[in-house]
């Protein structure tokens, strides 16, 4: 769909849609006439998780929220800020949490040769279906597309070394995390609330439902 239709669907301005495209929150492609066409499924998914009130939180607060919901300690916020965040989490619902924490990373999607997939899996911190526990999410682990977090430097290096081509429906999703590096250091996968939030933003109905269900359980 055009940016004008996407803006109407999301209840925002065309300029805001262009910002979302620039931040890689909405996958889009340019036409021969240099106009943007936005993926319909991505717009519909964002519309479902975009409450009419409240702006997304800062990256530091977003990560802290998902850490706290996962039952983990947070050392990059002061005690007073953590207490305010805990009070907010006590009254938020799953879809509001997904919206509030969407600035946790910049998403980059690529197409890579299938021969590289096995090597790539060990170079990022897994999330999404690749990182799910079937008993928790009710989904079978998918060892196809790569989906993981990394730093901006790692994302740039991987794109160069593995000859990635940008593709909004590609088989590699890199989430450039805006989080203190110590929080993810040494991890093979992200905490359960991060996985759930990532699934809740999926274009696949089963994945989105599983992510929201787990977040609801964690927020109780």
C-alpha atoms as a PDB file:
ATOM      1  CA  UNK A   1       0.000   0.000   0.000  1.00  0.00           C
ATOM      2  CA  UNK A   2       1.060   3.616  -0.438  1.00  0.00           C
ATOM      3  CA  UNK A   3       2.297   5.702   2.474  1.00  0.00           C
ATOM      4  CA  UNK A   4      -0.951   7.689   2.330  1.00  0.00           C
ATOM      5  CA  UNK A   5      -3.056   4.549   2.828  1.00  0.00           C
ATOM      6  CA  UNK A   6      -0.672   3.274   5.509  1.00  0.00           C
ATOM      7  CA  UNK A   7      -0.920   6.593   7.351  1.00  0.00           C
ATOM      8  CA  UNK A   8      -4.725   6.420   7.318  1.00  0.00           C
ATOM      9  CA  UNK A   9      -4.656   2.807   8.537  1.00  0.00           C
ATOM     10  CA  UNK A  10      -2.296   3.661  11.404  1.00  0.00           C
ATOM     11  CA  UNK A  11      -3.911   6.988  12.254  1.00  0.00           C
ATOM     12  CA  UNK A  12      -0.679   8.943  11.766  1.00  0.00           C
ATOM     13  CA  UNK A  13       0.755  11.366   9.199  1.00  0.00           C
ATOM     14  CA  UNK A  14       2.533  10.306   6.013  1.00  0.00           C
ATOM     15  CA  UNK A  15       5.664  11.891   7.451  1.00  0.00           C
ATOM     16  CA  UNK A  16       5.437   9.553  10.451  1.00  0.00           C
ATOM     17  CA  UNK A  17       5.046   6.565   8.122  1.00  0.00           C
ATOM     18  CA  UNK A  18       8.202   7.680   6.327  1.00  0.00           C
ATOM     19  CA  UNK A  19       9.978   7.893   9.687  1.00  0.00           C
ATOM     20  CA  UNK A  20       8.872   4.346  10.494  1.00  0.00           C
ATOM     21  CA  UNK A  21      10.226   3.199   7.134  1.00  0.00           C
ATOM     22  CA  UNK A  22      13.496   5.017   7.788  1.00  0.00           C
ATOM     23  CA  UNK A  23      13.762   3.375  11.217  1.00  0.00           C
ATOM     24  CA  UNK A  24      13.090   0.002   9.541  1.00  0.00           C
ATOM     25  CA  UNK A  25       9.988  -0.532  11.669  1.00  0.00           C
ATOM     26  CA  UNK A  26       7.907  -0.849   8.491  1.00  0.00           C
ATOM     27  CA  UNK A  27       9.273  -2.899   5.570  1.00  0.00           C
ATOM     28  CA  UNK A  28       8.871  -1.038   2.295  1.00  0.00           C
ATOM     29  CA  UNK A  29      10.277  -0.854  -1.223  1.00  0.00           C
ATOM     30  CA  UNK A  30      10.735   2.012  -3.664  1.00  0.00           C
ATOM     31  CA  UNK A  31       8.949   2.074  -6.999  1.00  0.00           C
ATOM     32  CA  UNK A  32      10.506   3.157 -10.292  1.00  0.00           C
ATOM     33  CA  UNK A  33       8.949   6.564  -9.643  1.00  0.00           C
ATOM     34  CA  UNK A  34      10.804   6.806  -6.281  1.00  0.00           C
ATOM     35  CA  UNK A  35       7.648   6.390  -4.172  1.00  0.00           C
ATOM     36  CA  UNK A  36       7.439   4.071  -1.174  1.00  0.00           C
ATOM     37  CA  UNK A  37       5.186   1.010  -1.126  1.00  0.00           C
ATOM     38  CA  UNK A  38       4.654  -0.435   2.360  1.00  0.00           C
ATOM     39  CA  UNK A  39       3.917  -4.100   3.073  1.00  0.00           C
ATOM     40  CA  UNK A  40       0.216  -4.537   3.855  1.00  0.00           C
ATOM     41  CA  UNK A  41       0.757  -7.320   6.421  1.00  0.00           C
ATOM     42  CA  UNK A  42       3.294  -5.221   8.320  1.00  0.00           C
ATOM     43  CA  UNK A  43       0.940  -2.215   8.468  1.00  0.00           C
ATOM     44  CA  UNK A  44      -1.928  -4.385   9.699  1.00  0.00           C
ATOM     45  CA  UNK A  45       0.293  -5.993  12.352  1.00  0.00           C
ATOM     46  CA  UNK A  46       1.449  -2.577  13.570  1.00  0.00           C
ATOM     47  CA  UNK A  47      -2.116  -1.269  13.631  1.00  0.00           C
ATOM     48  CA  UNK A  48      -3.130  -4.125  15.946  1.00  0.00           C
ATOM     49  CA  UNK A  49      -0.352  -3.333  18.436  1.00  0.00           C
ATOM     50  CA  UNK A  50      -0.516   0.444  18.299  1.00  0.00           C
ATOM     51  CA  UNK A  51      -2.684   1.841  21.108  1.00  0.00           C
ATOM     52  CA  UNK A  52      -4.223   5.259  20.539  1.00  0.00           C
ATOM     53  CA  UNK A  53      -2.445   6.739  23.555  1.00  0.00           C
ATOM     54  CA  UNK A  54       1.145   6.914  24.736  1.00  0.00           C
ATOM     55  CA  UNK A  55       4.463   7.024  22.938  1.00  0.00           C
ATOM     56  CA  UNK A  56       6.903   4.112  22.874  1.00  0.00           C
ATOM     57  CA  UNK A  57       9.428   4.155  25.705  1.00  0.00           C
ATOM     58  CA  UNK A  58      13.107   4.928  25.309  1.00  0.00           C
ATOM     59  CA  UNK A  59      15.302   1.921  24.433  1.00  0.00           C
ATOM     60  CA  UNK A  60      16.786   1.749  27.937  1.00  0.00           C
ATOM     61  CA  UNK A  61      13.325   1.713  29.536  1.00  0.00           C
ATOM     62  CA  UNK A  62      11.980  -0.751  26.959  1.00  0.00           C
ATOM     63  CA  UNK A  63      14.750  -3.251  27.682  1.00  0.00           C
ATOM     64  CA  UNK A  64      14.407  -2.741  31.422  1.00  0.00           C
ATOM     65  CA  UNK A  65      10.670  -3.431  31.201  1.00  0.00           C
ATOM     66  CA  UNK A  66      11.162  -6.704  29.334  1.00  0.00           C
ATOM     67  CA  UNK A  67      13.937  -7.701  31.738  1.00  0.00           C
ATOM     68  CA  UNK A  68      11.653  -7.042  34.732  1.00  0.00           C
ATOM     69  CA  UNK A  69       8.724  -8.897  33.165  1.00  0.00           C
ATOM     70  CA  UNK A  70      11.112 -11.827  32.632  1.00  0.00           C
ATOM     71  CA  UNK A  71      11.898 -11.773  36.377  1.00  0.00           C
ATOM     72  CA  UNK A  72      15.423 -10.393  35.924  1.00  0.00           C
ATOM     73  CA  UNK A  73      17.244  -7.594  37.716  1.00  0.00           C
ATOM     74  CA  UNK A  74      18.034  -4.319  35.949  1.00  0.00           C
ATOM     75  CA  UNK A  75      21.256  -2.460  36.716  1.00  0.00           C
ATOM     76  CA  UNK A  76      21.138   0.337  34.122  1.00  0.00           C
ATOM     77  CA  UNK A  77      18.237   2.264  35.711  1.00  0.00           C
ATOM     78  CA  UNK A  78      18.368   3.983  39.090  1.00  0.00           C
ATOM     79  CA  UNK A  79      16.205   2.683  41.919  1.00  0.00           C
ATOM     80  CA  UNK A  80      13.565   5.403  41.640  1.00  0.00           C
ATOM     81  CA  UNK A  81      13.130   4.858  37.898  1.00  0.00           C
ATOM     82  CA  UNK A  82      12.888   1.087  38.405  1.00  0.00           C
ATOM     83  CA  UNK A  83      10.170   1.599  40.997  1.00  0.00           C
ATOM     84  CA  UNK A  84       8.152   3.826  38.647  1.00  0.00           C
ATOM     85  CA  UNK A  85       8.586   1.272  35.880  1.00  0.00           C
ATOM     86  CA  UNK A  86       7.380  -1.563  38.118  1.00  0.00           C
ATOM     87  CA  UNK A  87       4.292   0.494  38.999  1.00  0.00           C
ATOM     88  CA  UNK A  88       3.587   1.026  35.295  1.00  0.00           C
ATOM     89  CA  UNK A  89       4.047  -2.659  34.514  1.00  0.00           C
ATOM     90  CA  UNK A  90       1.508  -3.546  37.190  1.00  0.00           C
ATOM     91  CA  UNK A  91      -1.235  -1.812  35.189  1.00  0.00           C
ATOM     92  CA  UNK A  92      -0.222  -2.422  31.568  1.00  0.00           C
ATOM     93  CA  UNK A  93      -1.622  -5.099  29.263  1.00  0.00           C
ATOM     94  CA  UNK A  94       0.256  -7.233  26.734  1.00  0.00           C
ATOM     95  CA  UNK A  95      -0.543  -5.184  23.624  1.00  0.00           C
ATOM     96  CA  UNK A  96       0.339  -1.926  25.381  1.00  0.00           C
ATOM     97  CA  UNK A  97       3.655  -3.470  26.426  1.00  0.00           C
ATOM     98  CA  UNK A  98       4.445  -4.506  22.856  1.00  0.00           C
ATOM     99  CA  UNK A  99       3.764  -0.963  21.666  1.00  0.00           C
ATOM    100  CA  UNK A 100       5.680   0.667  24.525  1.00  0.00           C
ATOM    101  CA  UNK A 101       8.814  -1.447  23.969  1.00  0.00           C
ATOM    102  CA  UNK A 102       9.001  -1.333  20.168  1.00  0.00           C
ATOM    103  CA  UNK A 103      12.052   0.976  20.210  1.00  0.00           C
ATOM    104  CA  UNK A 104      14.209  -1.761  21.741  1.00  0.00           C
ATOM    105  CA  UNK A 105      15.943  -2.368  18.403  1.00  0.00           C
ATOM    106  CA  UNK A 106      16.241  -1.314  14.790  1.00  0.00           C
ATOM    107  CA  UNK A 107      15.224  -4.208  12.559  1.00  0.00           C
ATOM    108  CA  UNK A 108      17.193  -5.007   9.402  1.00  0.00           C
ATOM    109  CA  UNK A 109      15.982  -7.743   7.055  1.00  0.00           C
ATOM    110  CA  UNK A 110      18.153  -9.418   4.469  1.00  0.00           C
ATOM    111  CA  UNK A 111      18.362 -12.294   2.025  1.00  0.00           C
ATOM    112  CA  UNK A 112      21.389 -14.570   2.426  1.00  0.00           C
ATOM    113  CA  UNK A 113      22.520 -17.766   0.768  1.00  0.00           C
ATOM    114  CA  UNK A 114      21.042 -20.817   2.488  1.00  0.00           C
ATOM    115  CA  UNK A 115      24.563 -22.200   2.809  1.00  0.00           C
ATOM    116  CA  UNK A 116      25.352 -19.451   5.355  1.00  0.00           C
ATOM    117  CA  UNK A 117      22.356 -19.961   7.661  1.00  0.00           C
ATOM    118  CA  UNK A 118      23.966 -22.518   9.986  1.00  0.00           C
ATOM    119  CA  UNK A 119      27.025 -20.299  10.466  1.00  0.00           C
ATOM    120  CA  UNK A 120      24.923 -17.199  11.104  1.00  0.00           C
ATOM    121  CA  UNK A 121      22.898 -18.815  13.888  1.00  0.00           C
ATOM    122  CA  UNK A 122      25.903 -18.825  16.213  1.00  0.00           C
ATOM    123  CA  UNK A 123      26.801 -15.193  15.520  1.00  0.00           C
ATOM    124  CA  UNK A 124      23.635 -13.534  16.858  1.00  0.00           C
ATOM    125  CA  UNK A 125      21.606 -13.808  20.059  1.00  0.00           C
ATOM    126  CA  UNK A 126      18.564 -15.790  18.991  1.00  0.00           C
ATOM    127  CA  UNK A 127      14.978 -14.670  19.389  1.00  0.00           C
ATOM    128  CA  UNK A 128      11.603 -15.406  17.807  1.00  0.00           C
ATOM    129  CA  UNK A 129      10.640 -18.943  16.848  1.00  0.00           C
ATOM    130  CA  UNK A 130      14.272 -20.062  16.878  1.00  0.00           C
ATOM    131  CA  UNK A 131      14.486 -19.318  20.609  1.00  0.00           C
ATOM    132  CA  UNK A 132      11.095 -20.561  21.809  1.00  0.00           C
ATOM    133  CA  UNK A 133      10.539 -23.345  24.304  1.00  0.00           C
ATOM    134  CA  UNK A 134       7.667 -25.447  22.899  1.00  0.00           C
ATOM    135  CA  UNK A 135       6.281 -26.011  26.407  1.00  0.00           C
ATOM    136  CA  UNK A 136       6.027 -22.232  26.979  1.00  0.00           C
ATOM    137  CA  UNK A 137       4.969 -20.915  23.596  1.00  0.00           C
ATOM    138  CA  UNK A 138       3.256 -23.928  22.030  1.00  0.00           C
ATOM    139  CA  UNK A 139       5.303 -23.464  18.868  1.00  0.00           C
ATOM    140  CA  UNK A 140       7.833 -25.797  17.313  1.00  0.00           C
ATOM    141  CA  UNK A 141      11.325 -24.347  17.029  1.00  0.00           C
ATOM    142  CA  UNK A 142      12.008 -23.225  13.487  1.00  0.00           C
ATOM    143  CA  UNK A 143      15.574 -23.733  12.294  1.00  0.00           C
ATOM    144  CA  UNK A 144      15.001 -21.996   8.973  1.00  0.00           C
ATOM    145  CA  UNK A 145      15.301 -18.179   8.877  1.00  0.00           C
ATOM    146  CA  UNK A 146      17.764 -16.494  11.243  1.00  0.00           C
ATOM    147  CA  UNK A 147      16.321 -14.047  13.760  1.00  0.00           C
ATOM    148  CA  UNK A 148      18.588 -12.499  16.358  1.00  0.00           C
ATOM    149  CA  UNK A 149      19.972  -9.502  18.204  1.00  0.00           C
ATOM    150  CA  UNK A 150      23.396  -7.985  17.709  1.00  0.00           C
ATOM    151  CA  UNK A 151      25.249  -4.672  17.835  1.00  0.00           C
ATOM    152  CA  UNK A 152      25.373  -2.274  14.905  1.00  0.00           C
ATOM    153  CA  UNK A 153      29.011  -3.180  14.317  1.00  0.00           C
ATOM    154  CA  UNK A 154      28.224  -6.903  14.151  1.00  0.00           C
ATOM    155  CA  UNK A 155      25.274  -6.297  11.798  1.00  0.00           C
ATOM    156  CA  UNK A 156      27.475  -4.321   9.415  1.00  0.00           C
ATOM    157  CA  UNK A 157      30.192  -6.975   9.497  1.00  0.00           C
ATOM    158  CA  UNK A 158      27.748  -9.836   8.896  1.00  0.00           C
ATOM    159  CA  UNK A 159      26.107  -8.013   5.984  1.00  0.00           C
ATOM    160  CA  UNK A 160      29.536  -7.530   4.398  1.00  0.00           C
ATOM    161  CA  UNK A 161      31.061 -10.952   5.113  1.00  0.00           C
ATOM    162  CA  UNK A 162      27.977 -12.975   4.143  1.00  0.00           C
ATOM    163  CA  UNK A 163      26.972 -10.814   1.162  1.00  0.00           C
ATOM    164  CA  UNK A 164      23.493  -9.917   2.422  1.00  0.00           C
ATOM    165  CA  UNK A 165      20.957  -8.288   0.109  1.00  0.00           C
ATOM    166  CA  UNK A 166      18.282  -6.114   1.736  1.00  0.00           C
ATOM    167  CA  UNK A 167      14.936  -7.880   1.503  1.00  0.00           C
ATOM    168  CA  UNK A 168      11.870  -7.138   3.717  1.00  0.00           C
ATOM    169  CA  UNK A 169      10.790 -10.797   3.343  1.00  0.00           C
ATOM    170  CA  UNK A 170      14.293 -12.262   3.538  1.00  0.00           C
ATOM    171  CA  UNK A 171      15.633 -15.179   5.564  1.00  0.00           C
ATOM    172  CA  UNK A 172      17.793 -13.130   7.963  1.00  0.00           C
ATOM    173  CA  UNK A 173      16.412 -10.674  10.538  1.00  0.00           C
ATOM    174  CA  UNK A 174      19.004  -8.716  12.504  1.00  0.00           C
ATOM    175  CA  UNK A 175      17.756  -6.687  15.448  1.00  0.00           C
ATOM    176  CA  UNK A 176      20.292  -3.994  16.266  1.00  0.00           C
ATOM    177  CA  UNK A 177      19.826  -3.687  19.994  1.00  0.00           C
ATOM    178  CA  UNK A 178      19.835  -0.366  21.810  1.00  0.00           C
ATOM    179  CA  UNK A 179      20.681  -1.971  25.164  1.00  0.00           C
ATOM    180  CA  UNK A 180      23.746  -1.913  27.436  1.00  0.00           C
ATOM    181  CA  UNK A 181      26.106  -4.530  25.984  1.00  0.00           C
ATOM    182  CA  UNK A 182      26.568  -6.212  29.369  1.00  0.00           C
ATOM    183  CA  UNK A 183      22.868  -7.119  29.395  1.00  0.00           C
ATOM    184  CA  UNK A 184      23.240  -9.461  26.424  1.00  0.00           C
ATOM    185  CA  UNK A 185      26.857 -10.502  26.888  1.00  0.00           C
ATOM    186  CA  UNK A 186      27.329 -14.264  26.898  1.00  0.00           C
ATOM    187  CA  UNK A 187      23.708 -15.041  26.044  1.00  0.00           C
ATOM    188  CA  UNK A 188      22.614 -17.590  23.431  1.00  0.00           C
ATOM    189  CA  UNK A 189      19.070 -16.215  23.433  1.00  0.00           C
ATOM    190  CA  UNK A 190      17.210 -13.246  24.872  1.00  0.00           C
ATOM    191  CA  UNK A 191      14.924 -13.449  27.952  1.00  0.00           C
ATOM    192  CA  UNK A 192      11.440 -14.886  27.560  1.00  0.00           C
ATOM    193  CA  UNK A 193       9.605 -11.530  27.542  1.00  0.00           C
ATOM    194  CA  UNK A 194      11.808 -10.261  24.701  1.00  0.00           C
ATOM    195  CA  UNK A 195      11.082 -13.398  22.674  1.00  0.00           C
ATOM    196  CA  UNK A 196       7.371 -12.973  23.373  1.00  0.00           C
ATOM    197  CA  UNK A 197       7.393  -9.296  22.350  1.00  0.00           C
ATOM    198  CA  UNK A 198       9.212 -10.142  19.120  1.00  0.00           C
ATOM    199  CA  UNK A 199       6.675 -12.875  18.337  1.00  0.00           C
ATOM    200  CA  UNK A 200       3.807 -10.511  19.144  1.00  0.00           C
ATOM    201  CA  UNK A 201       5.032  -8.245  16.326  1.00  0.00           C
ATOM    202  CA  UNK A 202       5.157 -11.138  13.852  1.00  0.00           C
ATOM    203  CA  UNK A 203       3.097 -11.116  10.667  1.00  0.00           C
ATOM    204  CA  UNK A 204       2.210 -14.772  11.355  1.00  0.00           C
ATOM    205  CA  UNK A 205      -1.044 -15.094  13.316  1.00  0.00           C
ATOM    206  CA  UNK A 206       0.059 -18.137  15.356  1.00  0.00           C
ATOM    207  CA  UNK A 207       3.330 -16.493  16.367  1.00  0.00           C
ATOM    208  CA  UNK A 208       1.623 -13.228  17.298  1.00  0.00           C
ATOM    209  CA  UNK A 209      -1.006 -15.048  19.379  1.00  0.00           C
ATOM    210  CA  UNK A 210       1.656 -17.105  21.177  1.00  0.00           C
ATOM    211  CA  UNK A 211       3.704 -14.019  21.981  1.00  0.00           C
ATOM    212  CA  UNK A 212       0.749 -12.084  23.373  1.00  0.00           C
ATOM    213  CA  UNK A 213      -0.401 -15.075  25.420  1.00  0.00           C
ATOM    214  CA  UNK A 214       3.011 -15.481  27.071  1.00  0.00           C
ATOM    215  CA  UNK A 215       3.243 -11.753  27.799  1.00  0.00           C
ATOM    216  CA  UNK A 216      -0.204 -11.828  29.420  1.00  0.00           C
ATOM    217  CA  UNK A 217       0.923 -14.722  31.645  1.00  0.00           C
ATOM    218  CA  UNK A 218       4.155 -12.914  32.599  1.00  0.00           C
ATOM    219  CA  UNK A 219       2.292  -9.708  33.468  1.00  0.00           C
ATOM    220  CA  UNK A 220      -0.078 -11.406  35.891  1.00  0.00           C
END
